[in-house]
Short mmCIF file of C-alpha atoms and ligand atoms in Angstrom, two decimals:
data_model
loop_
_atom_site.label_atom_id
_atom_site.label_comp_id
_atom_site.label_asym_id
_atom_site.label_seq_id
_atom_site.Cartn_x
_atom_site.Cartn_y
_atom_site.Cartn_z
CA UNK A 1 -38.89 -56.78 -48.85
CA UNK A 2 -36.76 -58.14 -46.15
CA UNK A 3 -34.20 -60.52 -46.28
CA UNK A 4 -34.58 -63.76 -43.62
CA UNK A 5 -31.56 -63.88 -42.53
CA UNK A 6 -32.08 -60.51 -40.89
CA UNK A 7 -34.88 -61.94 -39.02
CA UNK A 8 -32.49 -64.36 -38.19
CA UNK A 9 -29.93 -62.04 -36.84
CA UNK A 10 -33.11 -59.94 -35.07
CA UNK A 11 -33.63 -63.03 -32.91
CA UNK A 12 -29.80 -63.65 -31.95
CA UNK A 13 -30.00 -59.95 -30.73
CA UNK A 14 -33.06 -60.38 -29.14
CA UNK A 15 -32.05 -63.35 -27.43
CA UNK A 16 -28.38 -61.79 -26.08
CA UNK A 17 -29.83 -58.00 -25.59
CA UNK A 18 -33.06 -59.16 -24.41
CA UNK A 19 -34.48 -55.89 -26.72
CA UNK A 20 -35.05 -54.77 -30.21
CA UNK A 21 -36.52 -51.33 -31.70
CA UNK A 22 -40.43 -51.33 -32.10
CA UNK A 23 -39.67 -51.81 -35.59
CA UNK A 24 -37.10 -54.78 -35.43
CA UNK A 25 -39.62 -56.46 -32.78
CA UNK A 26 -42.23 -55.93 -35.85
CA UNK A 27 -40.75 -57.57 -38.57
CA UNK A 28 -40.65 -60.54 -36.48
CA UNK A 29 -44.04 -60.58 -35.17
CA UNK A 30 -45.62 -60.14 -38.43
CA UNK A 31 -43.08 -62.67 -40.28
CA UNK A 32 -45.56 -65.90 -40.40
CA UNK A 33 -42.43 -67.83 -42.48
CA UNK A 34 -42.39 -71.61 -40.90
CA UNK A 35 -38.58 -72.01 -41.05
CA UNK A 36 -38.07 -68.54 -39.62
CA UNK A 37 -40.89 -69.54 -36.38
CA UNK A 38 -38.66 -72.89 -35.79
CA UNK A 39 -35.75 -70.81 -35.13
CA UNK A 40 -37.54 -68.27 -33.12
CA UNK A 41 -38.97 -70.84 -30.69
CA UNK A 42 -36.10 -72.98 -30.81
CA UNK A 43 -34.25 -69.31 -29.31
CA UNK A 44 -36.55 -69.38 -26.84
CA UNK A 45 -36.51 -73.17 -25.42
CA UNK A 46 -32.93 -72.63 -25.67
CA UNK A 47 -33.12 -69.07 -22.80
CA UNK A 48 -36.30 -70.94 -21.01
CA UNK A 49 -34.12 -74.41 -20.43
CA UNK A 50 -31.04 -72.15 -19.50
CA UNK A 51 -33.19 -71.04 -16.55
CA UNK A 52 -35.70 -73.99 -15.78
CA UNK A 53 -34.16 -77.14 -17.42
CA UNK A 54 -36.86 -79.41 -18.35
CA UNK A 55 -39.25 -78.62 -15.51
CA UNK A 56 -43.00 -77.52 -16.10
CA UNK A 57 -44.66 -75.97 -13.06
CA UNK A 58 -48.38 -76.45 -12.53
CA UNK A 59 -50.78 -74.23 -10.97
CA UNK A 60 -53.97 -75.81 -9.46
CA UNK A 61 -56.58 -73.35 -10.61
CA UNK A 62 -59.52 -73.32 -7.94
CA UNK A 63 -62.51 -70.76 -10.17
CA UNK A 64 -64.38 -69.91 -6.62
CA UNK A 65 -66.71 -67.71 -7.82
CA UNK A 66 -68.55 -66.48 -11.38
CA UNK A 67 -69.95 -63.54 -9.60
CA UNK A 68 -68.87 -60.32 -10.93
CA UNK A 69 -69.45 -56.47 -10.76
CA UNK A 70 -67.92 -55.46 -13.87
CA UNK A 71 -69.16 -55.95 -17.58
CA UNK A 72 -65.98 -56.23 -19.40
CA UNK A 73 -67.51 -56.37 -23.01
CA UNK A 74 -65.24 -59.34 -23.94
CA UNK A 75 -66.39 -61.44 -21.10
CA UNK A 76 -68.90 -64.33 -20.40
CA UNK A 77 -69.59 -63.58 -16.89
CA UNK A 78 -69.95 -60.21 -17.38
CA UNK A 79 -72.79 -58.57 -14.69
CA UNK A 80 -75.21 -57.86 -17.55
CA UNK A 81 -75.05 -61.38 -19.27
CA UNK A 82 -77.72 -62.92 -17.36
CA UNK A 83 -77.54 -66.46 -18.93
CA UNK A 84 -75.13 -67.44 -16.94
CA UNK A 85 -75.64 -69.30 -14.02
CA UNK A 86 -74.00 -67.92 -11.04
CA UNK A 87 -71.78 -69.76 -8.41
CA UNK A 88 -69.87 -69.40 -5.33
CA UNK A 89 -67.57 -72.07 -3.85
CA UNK A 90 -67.67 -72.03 0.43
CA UNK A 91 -64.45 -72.42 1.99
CA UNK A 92 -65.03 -75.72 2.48
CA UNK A 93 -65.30 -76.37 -1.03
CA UNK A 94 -62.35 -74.28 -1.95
CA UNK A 95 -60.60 -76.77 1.02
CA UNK A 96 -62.04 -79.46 -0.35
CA UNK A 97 -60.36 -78.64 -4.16
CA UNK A 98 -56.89 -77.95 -2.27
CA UNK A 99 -56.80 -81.04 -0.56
CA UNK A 100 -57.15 -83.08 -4.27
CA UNK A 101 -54.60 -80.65 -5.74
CA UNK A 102 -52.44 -81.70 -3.12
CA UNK A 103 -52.59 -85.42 -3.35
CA UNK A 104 -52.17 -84.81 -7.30
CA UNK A 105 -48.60 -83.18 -6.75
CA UNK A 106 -49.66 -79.43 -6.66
CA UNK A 107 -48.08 -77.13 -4.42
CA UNK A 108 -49.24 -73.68 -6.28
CA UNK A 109 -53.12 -72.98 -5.94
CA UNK A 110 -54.81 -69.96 -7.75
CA UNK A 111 -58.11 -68.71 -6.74
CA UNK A 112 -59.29 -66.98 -9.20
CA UNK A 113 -62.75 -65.72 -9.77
CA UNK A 114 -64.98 -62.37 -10.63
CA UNK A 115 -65.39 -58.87 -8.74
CA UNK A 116 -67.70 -60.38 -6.03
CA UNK A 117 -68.93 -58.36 -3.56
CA UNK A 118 -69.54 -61.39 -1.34
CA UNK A 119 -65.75 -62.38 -0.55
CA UNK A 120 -65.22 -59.47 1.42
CA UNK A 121 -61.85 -58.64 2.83
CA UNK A 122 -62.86 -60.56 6.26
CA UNK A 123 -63.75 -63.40 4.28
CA UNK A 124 -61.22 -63.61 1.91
CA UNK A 125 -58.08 -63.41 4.40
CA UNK A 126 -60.04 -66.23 6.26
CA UNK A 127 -60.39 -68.57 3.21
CA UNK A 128 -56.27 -67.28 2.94
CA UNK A 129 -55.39 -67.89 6.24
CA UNK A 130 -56.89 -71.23 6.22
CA UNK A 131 -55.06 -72.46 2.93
CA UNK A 132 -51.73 -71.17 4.66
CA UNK A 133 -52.31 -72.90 8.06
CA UNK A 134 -52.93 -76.14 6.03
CA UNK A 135 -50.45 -75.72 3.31
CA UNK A 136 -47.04 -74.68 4.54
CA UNK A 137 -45.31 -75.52 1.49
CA UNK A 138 -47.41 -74.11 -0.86
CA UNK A 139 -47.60 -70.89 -3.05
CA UNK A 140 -50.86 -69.12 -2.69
CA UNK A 141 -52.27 -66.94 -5.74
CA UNK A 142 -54.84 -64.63 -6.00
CA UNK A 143 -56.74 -63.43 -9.10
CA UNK A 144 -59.71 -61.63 -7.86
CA UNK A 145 -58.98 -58.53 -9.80
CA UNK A 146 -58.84 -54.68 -8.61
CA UNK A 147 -59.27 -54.28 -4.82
CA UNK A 148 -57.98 -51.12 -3.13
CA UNK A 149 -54.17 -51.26 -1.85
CA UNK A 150 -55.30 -52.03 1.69
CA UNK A 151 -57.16 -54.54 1.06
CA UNK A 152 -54.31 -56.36 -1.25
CA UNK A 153 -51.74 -56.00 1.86
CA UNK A 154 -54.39 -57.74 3.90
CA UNK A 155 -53.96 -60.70 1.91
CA UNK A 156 -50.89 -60.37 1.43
CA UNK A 157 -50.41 -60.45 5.18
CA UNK A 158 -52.28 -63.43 5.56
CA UNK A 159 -50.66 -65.18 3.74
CA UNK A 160 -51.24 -65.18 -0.18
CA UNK A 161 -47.80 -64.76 -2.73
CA UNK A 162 -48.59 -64.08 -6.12
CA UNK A 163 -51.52 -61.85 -7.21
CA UNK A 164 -52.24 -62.35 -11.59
CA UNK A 165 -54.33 -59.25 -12.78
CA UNK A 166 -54.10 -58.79 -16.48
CA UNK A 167 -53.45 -55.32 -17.72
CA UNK A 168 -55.15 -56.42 -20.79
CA UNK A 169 -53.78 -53.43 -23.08
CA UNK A 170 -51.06 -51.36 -22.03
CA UNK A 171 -52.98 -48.56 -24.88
CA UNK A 172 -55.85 -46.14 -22.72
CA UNK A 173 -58.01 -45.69 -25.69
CA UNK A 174 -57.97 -49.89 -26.21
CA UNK A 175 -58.55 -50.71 -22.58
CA UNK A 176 -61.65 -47.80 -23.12
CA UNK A 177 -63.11 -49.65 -26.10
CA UNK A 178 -62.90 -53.06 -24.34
CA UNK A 179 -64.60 -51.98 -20.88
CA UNK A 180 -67.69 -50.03 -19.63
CA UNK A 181 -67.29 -46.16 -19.06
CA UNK A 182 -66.73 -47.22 -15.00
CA UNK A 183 -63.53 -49.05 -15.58
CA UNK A 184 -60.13 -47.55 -15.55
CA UNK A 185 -57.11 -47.97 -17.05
CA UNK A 186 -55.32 -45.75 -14.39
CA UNK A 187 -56.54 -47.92 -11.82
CA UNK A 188 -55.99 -50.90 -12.56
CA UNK A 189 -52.02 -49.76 -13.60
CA UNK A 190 -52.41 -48.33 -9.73
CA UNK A 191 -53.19 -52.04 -8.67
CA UNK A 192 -50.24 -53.65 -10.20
CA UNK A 193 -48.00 -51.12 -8.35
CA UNK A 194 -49.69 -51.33 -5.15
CA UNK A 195 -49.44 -55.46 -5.68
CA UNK A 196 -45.82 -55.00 -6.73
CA UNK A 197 -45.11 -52.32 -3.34
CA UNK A 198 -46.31 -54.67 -1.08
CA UNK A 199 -44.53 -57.64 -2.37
CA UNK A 200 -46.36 -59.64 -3.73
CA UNK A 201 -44.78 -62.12 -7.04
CA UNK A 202 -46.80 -60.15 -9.78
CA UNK A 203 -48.52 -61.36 -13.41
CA UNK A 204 -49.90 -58.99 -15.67
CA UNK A 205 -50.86 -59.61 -19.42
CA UNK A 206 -52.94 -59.39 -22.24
CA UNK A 207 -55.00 -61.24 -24.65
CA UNK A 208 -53.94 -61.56 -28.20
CA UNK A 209 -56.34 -60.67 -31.04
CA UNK A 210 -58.64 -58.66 -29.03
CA UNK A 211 -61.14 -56.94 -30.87
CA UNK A 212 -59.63 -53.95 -31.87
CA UNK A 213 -56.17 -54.91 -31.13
CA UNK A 214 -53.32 -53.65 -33.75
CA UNK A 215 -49.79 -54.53 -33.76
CA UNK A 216 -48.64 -51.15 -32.17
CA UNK A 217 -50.87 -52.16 -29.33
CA UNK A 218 -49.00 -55.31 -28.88
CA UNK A 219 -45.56 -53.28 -29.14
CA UNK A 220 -46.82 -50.78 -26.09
CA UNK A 221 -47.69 -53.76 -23.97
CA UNK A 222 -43.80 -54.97 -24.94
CA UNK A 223 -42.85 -51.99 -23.51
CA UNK A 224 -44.90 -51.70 -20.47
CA UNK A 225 -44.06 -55.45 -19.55
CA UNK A 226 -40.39 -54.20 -19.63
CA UNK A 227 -41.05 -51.31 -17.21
CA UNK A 228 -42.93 -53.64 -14.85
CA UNK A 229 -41.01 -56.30 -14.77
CA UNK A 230 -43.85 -58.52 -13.66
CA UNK A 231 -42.80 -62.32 -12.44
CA UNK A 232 -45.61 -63.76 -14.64
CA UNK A 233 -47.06 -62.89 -17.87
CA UNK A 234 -50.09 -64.54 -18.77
CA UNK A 235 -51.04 -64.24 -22.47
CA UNK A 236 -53.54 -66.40 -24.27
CA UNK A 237 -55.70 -65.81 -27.39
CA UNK A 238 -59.38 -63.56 -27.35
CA UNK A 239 -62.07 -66.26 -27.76
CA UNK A 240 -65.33 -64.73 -28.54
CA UNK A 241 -67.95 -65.66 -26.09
CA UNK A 242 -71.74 -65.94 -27.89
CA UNK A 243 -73.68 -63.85 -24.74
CA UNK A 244 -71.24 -60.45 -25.52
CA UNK A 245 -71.34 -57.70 -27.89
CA UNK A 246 -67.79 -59.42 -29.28
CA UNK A 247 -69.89 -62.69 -30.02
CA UNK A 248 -69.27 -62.52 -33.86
CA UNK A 249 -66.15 -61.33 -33.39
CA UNK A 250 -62.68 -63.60 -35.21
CA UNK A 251 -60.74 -64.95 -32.47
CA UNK A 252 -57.09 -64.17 -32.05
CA UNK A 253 -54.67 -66.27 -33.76
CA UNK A 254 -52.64 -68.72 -32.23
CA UNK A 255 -49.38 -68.37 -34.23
CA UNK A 256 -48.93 -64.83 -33.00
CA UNK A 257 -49.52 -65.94 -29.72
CA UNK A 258 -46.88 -68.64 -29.96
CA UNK A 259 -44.78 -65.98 -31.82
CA UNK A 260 -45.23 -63.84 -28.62
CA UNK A 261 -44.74 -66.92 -26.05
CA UNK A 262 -41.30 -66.55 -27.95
CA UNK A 263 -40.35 -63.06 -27.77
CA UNK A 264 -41.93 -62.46 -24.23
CA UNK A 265 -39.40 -65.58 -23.11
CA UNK A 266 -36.00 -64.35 -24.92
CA UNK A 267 -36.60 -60.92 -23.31
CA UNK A 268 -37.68 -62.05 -19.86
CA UNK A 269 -36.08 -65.29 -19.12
CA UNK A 270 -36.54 -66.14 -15.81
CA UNK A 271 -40.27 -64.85 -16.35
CA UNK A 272 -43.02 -68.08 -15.53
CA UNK A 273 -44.75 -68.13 -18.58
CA UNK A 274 -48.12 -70.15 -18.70
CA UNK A 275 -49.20 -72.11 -21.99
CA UNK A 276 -53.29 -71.04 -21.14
CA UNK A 277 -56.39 -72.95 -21.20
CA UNK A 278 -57.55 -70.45 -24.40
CA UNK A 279 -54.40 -71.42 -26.39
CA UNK A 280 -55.92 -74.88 -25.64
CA UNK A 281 -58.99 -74.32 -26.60
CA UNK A 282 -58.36 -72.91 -30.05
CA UNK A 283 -55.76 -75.68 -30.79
CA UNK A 284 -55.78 -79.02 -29.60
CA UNK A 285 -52.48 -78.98 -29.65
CA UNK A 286 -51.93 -75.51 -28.15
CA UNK A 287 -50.43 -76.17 -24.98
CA UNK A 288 -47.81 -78.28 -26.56
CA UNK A 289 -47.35 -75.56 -28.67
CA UNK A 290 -46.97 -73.17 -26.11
CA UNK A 291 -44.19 -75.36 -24.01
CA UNK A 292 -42.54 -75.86 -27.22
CA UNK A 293 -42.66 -71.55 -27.65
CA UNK A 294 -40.98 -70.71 -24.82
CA UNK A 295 -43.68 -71.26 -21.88
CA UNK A 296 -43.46 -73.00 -18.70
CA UNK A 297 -46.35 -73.33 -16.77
CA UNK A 298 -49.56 -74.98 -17.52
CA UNK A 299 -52.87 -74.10 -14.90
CA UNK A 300 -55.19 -77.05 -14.91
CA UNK A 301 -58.71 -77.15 -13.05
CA UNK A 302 -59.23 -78.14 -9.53
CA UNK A 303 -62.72 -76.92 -9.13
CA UNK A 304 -65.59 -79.00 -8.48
CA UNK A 305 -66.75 -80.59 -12.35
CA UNK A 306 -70.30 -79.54 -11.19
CA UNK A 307 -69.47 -75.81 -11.63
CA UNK A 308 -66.93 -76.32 -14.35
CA UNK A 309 -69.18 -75.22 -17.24
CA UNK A 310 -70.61 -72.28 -14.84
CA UNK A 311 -66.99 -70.56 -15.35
CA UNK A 312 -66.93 -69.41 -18.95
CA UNK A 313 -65.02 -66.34 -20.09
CA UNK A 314 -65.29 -67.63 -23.47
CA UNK A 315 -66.83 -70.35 -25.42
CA UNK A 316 -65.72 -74.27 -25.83
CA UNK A 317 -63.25 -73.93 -22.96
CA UNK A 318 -61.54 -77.31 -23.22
CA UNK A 319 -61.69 -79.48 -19.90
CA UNK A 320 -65.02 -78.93 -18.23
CA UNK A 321 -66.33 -82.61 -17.82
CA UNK A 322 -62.98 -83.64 -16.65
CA UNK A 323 -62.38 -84.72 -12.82
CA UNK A 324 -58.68 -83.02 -12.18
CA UNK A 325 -56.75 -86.19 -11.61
CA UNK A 326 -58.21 -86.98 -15.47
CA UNK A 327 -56.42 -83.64 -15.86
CA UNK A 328 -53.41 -83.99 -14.70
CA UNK A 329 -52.97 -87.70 -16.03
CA UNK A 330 -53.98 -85.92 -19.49
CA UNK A 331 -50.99 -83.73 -19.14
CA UNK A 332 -48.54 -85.32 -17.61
CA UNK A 333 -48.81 -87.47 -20.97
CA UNK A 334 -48.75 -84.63 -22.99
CA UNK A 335 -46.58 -82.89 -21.61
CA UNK A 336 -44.10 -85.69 -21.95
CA UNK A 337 -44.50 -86.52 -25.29
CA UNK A 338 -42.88 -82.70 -25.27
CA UNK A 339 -39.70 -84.07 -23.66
CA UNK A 340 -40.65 -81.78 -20.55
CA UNK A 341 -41.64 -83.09 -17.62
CA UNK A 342 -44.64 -81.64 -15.00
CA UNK A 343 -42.92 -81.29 -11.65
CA UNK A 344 -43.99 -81.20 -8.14
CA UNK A 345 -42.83 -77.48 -7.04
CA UNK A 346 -44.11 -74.40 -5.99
CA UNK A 347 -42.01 -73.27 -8.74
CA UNK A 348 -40.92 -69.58 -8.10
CA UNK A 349 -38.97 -67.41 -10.48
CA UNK A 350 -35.69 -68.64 -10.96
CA UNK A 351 -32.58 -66.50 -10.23
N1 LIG B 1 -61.19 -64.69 -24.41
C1 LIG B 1 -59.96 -64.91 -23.90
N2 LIG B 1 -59.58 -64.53 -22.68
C2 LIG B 1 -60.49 -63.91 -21.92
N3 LIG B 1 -60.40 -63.40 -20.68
C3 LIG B 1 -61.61 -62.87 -20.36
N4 LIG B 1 -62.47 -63.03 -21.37
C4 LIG B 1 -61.79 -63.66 -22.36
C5 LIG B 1 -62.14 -64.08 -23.66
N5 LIG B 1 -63.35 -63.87 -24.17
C6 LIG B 1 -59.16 -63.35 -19.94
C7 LIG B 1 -58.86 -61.92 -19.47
C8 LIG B 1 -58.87 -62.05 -17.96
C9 LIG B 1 -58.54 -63.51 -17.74
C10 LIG B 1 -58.97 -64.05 -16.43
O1 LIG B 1 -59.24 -64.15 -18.79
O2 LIG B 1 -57.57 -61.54 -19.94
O3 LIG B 1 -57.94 -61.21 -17.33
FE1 LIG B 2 -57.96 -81.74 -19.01
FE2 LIG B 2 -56.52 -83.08 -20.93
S1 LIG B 2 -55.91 -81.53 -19.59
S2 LIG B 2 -58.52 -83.51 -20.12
#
């Protein structure tokens, strides 16, 4: 039996060593004790306020296209799953989304969408090019997933400054028994050193509670996030989504998730740490939760509210009939009921 104060004591060491032993960083993810959580996330608002005061970046998330090539099995638009109904956004469109985001105060937008063969390299460095010329001031970021390392520099050339791509599970034999045969672990580690080579700000990440997920799993992504020092981490909950093998599957919980928020904050502070849509949509309350954890960034929706729906990894995603100044009105009252306080900023690591 341990004692609580020694979880106590854990999270002052984690929070001036920035490290613990796979076993110390155990006892505190499996510790579920209320009083003990306080402290822990009271640590990490503590390290994340040191670094970013009160400020909460947003990211205008712009889902361009539902398309995909892959059949991740934990994933609603998944090639095989042929109820859903497909979408691409023209660079007009995507434009069009930017040019709201804008007037709402964002100066970060994220285009993130499937494996589609259709945005070619040609067209993708023009829809990048043309966000640049327009937007100056603003941070570009790409989540289109694994492209070869040419291809990344391209857009990196034209103009783009962040690339998210999930490493999902740091464990081989996990990342095997969540994707097809044709997807590989080795490559897509490849991918976030090419991104991270070429310059790019990097955010990798997994989902908690993924089917087959233990706590050791967790522990190796720890230590993988260490050696890759990414700029982001983006870590929300596995939903199950009803058209995938996982469909009867629990979802992941959102106290561990908030427990992680915590731990991934005291041992990377400067890291930008988003409070996801998925921690949303399992808890009302879960972005406030999040912010309150130790995260920093929240990613609203700027695409169109006709395609909204069209874009769903998982099931009873939270915000799909809502315009994005609804949105961001919606936060900017949550969030500061929080005592944080949304900010217009591209908002880069700090330090
Ligand atoms: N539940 C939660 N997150 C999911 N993602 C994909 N499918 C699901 C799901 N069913 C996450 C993956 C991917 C990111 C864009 O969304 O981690 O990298
Ligand atoms: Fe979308 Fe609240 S954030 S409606």
């Amino acid at each position: 039996m341990i004692l609580d104060h020694d979880l106590y004591k854990l999270t002052d060491k984690l929070a001036s060593e920035r490290d613990l032993t796979d076993e110390e960083f155990l006892r505190i993810l499996f510790c579920d004790d209320p009083e003990f959580i306080s402290y822990l996330s009271a640590k990490a608002r503590e390290k994340k306020e040191e670094y970013y005061g009160k400020k909460v970046y947003i990211r205008g998330l712009i889902e361009f296209t539902n398309h995909c090539k892959n059949n991740c099995h934990y994933c609603g638009i998944r090639r095989d799953n042929k109820n859903a109904l497909r979408y691409r956004l023209s660079e007009e469109e995507i434009l069009s989304c930017c040019d709201t985001g804008y007037g709402l105060g964002f100066r970060t937008f994220v285009l993130q969408g499937g494996e589609d063969g259709y945005y070619t390299d040609d067209r993708m460095v023009d829809i990048v090019s043309a966000i640049r010329k327009k937007y100056p001031d603003c941070a570009i970021t790409l989540s289109i997933g694994e492209r070869e390392k040419e291809s990344y520099q391209k857009l990196f050339d034209a103009g783009a400054d962040r690339y998210l791509l999930r490493h999902e599970t740091a464990d081989k034999e996990h990342y095997g028994s969540l994707h097809p045969i044709d997807m590989s672990f080795d490559h897509r580690m490849q991918c976030l050193k090419d991104l991270r080579e070429i310059g790019f700000q990097v955010g990798c990440g997994m989902m908690i509670g993924s089917p087959g997920q233990t706590m050791e799993h967790i522990i190796k992504d720890l230590r993988f996030i260490q050696k890759f020092r990414p700029e982001m981490v983006g870590m929300g909950p596995f939903i199950p989504h009803h058209d995938t093998m996982y469909a009867n599957e629990k979802a992941g919980s959102v106290e561990l998730t908030l427990r992680l928020l915590s731990v991934i904050r005291l041992m990377f502070p400067a890291v930008l740490l988003p409070a996801t849509t998925a921690l949303g949509t399992l808890d009302p309350m879960g972005r406030e939760k999040g912010l309150m954890a130790g995260a920093n960034v929240l990613m609203p929706n700027l695409s169109p509210v006709n395609v909204r729906d069209k874009y769903t990894l998982y099931d009873d995603k939270i915000c799909t009939g809502e315009e994005a100044a609804e949105c961001i009105r919606c936060l900017k009252m949550r969030v500061s009921k929080t005592g944080y306080e949304i900010v217009q900023d591209r908002g880069d690591p700090a330090g």
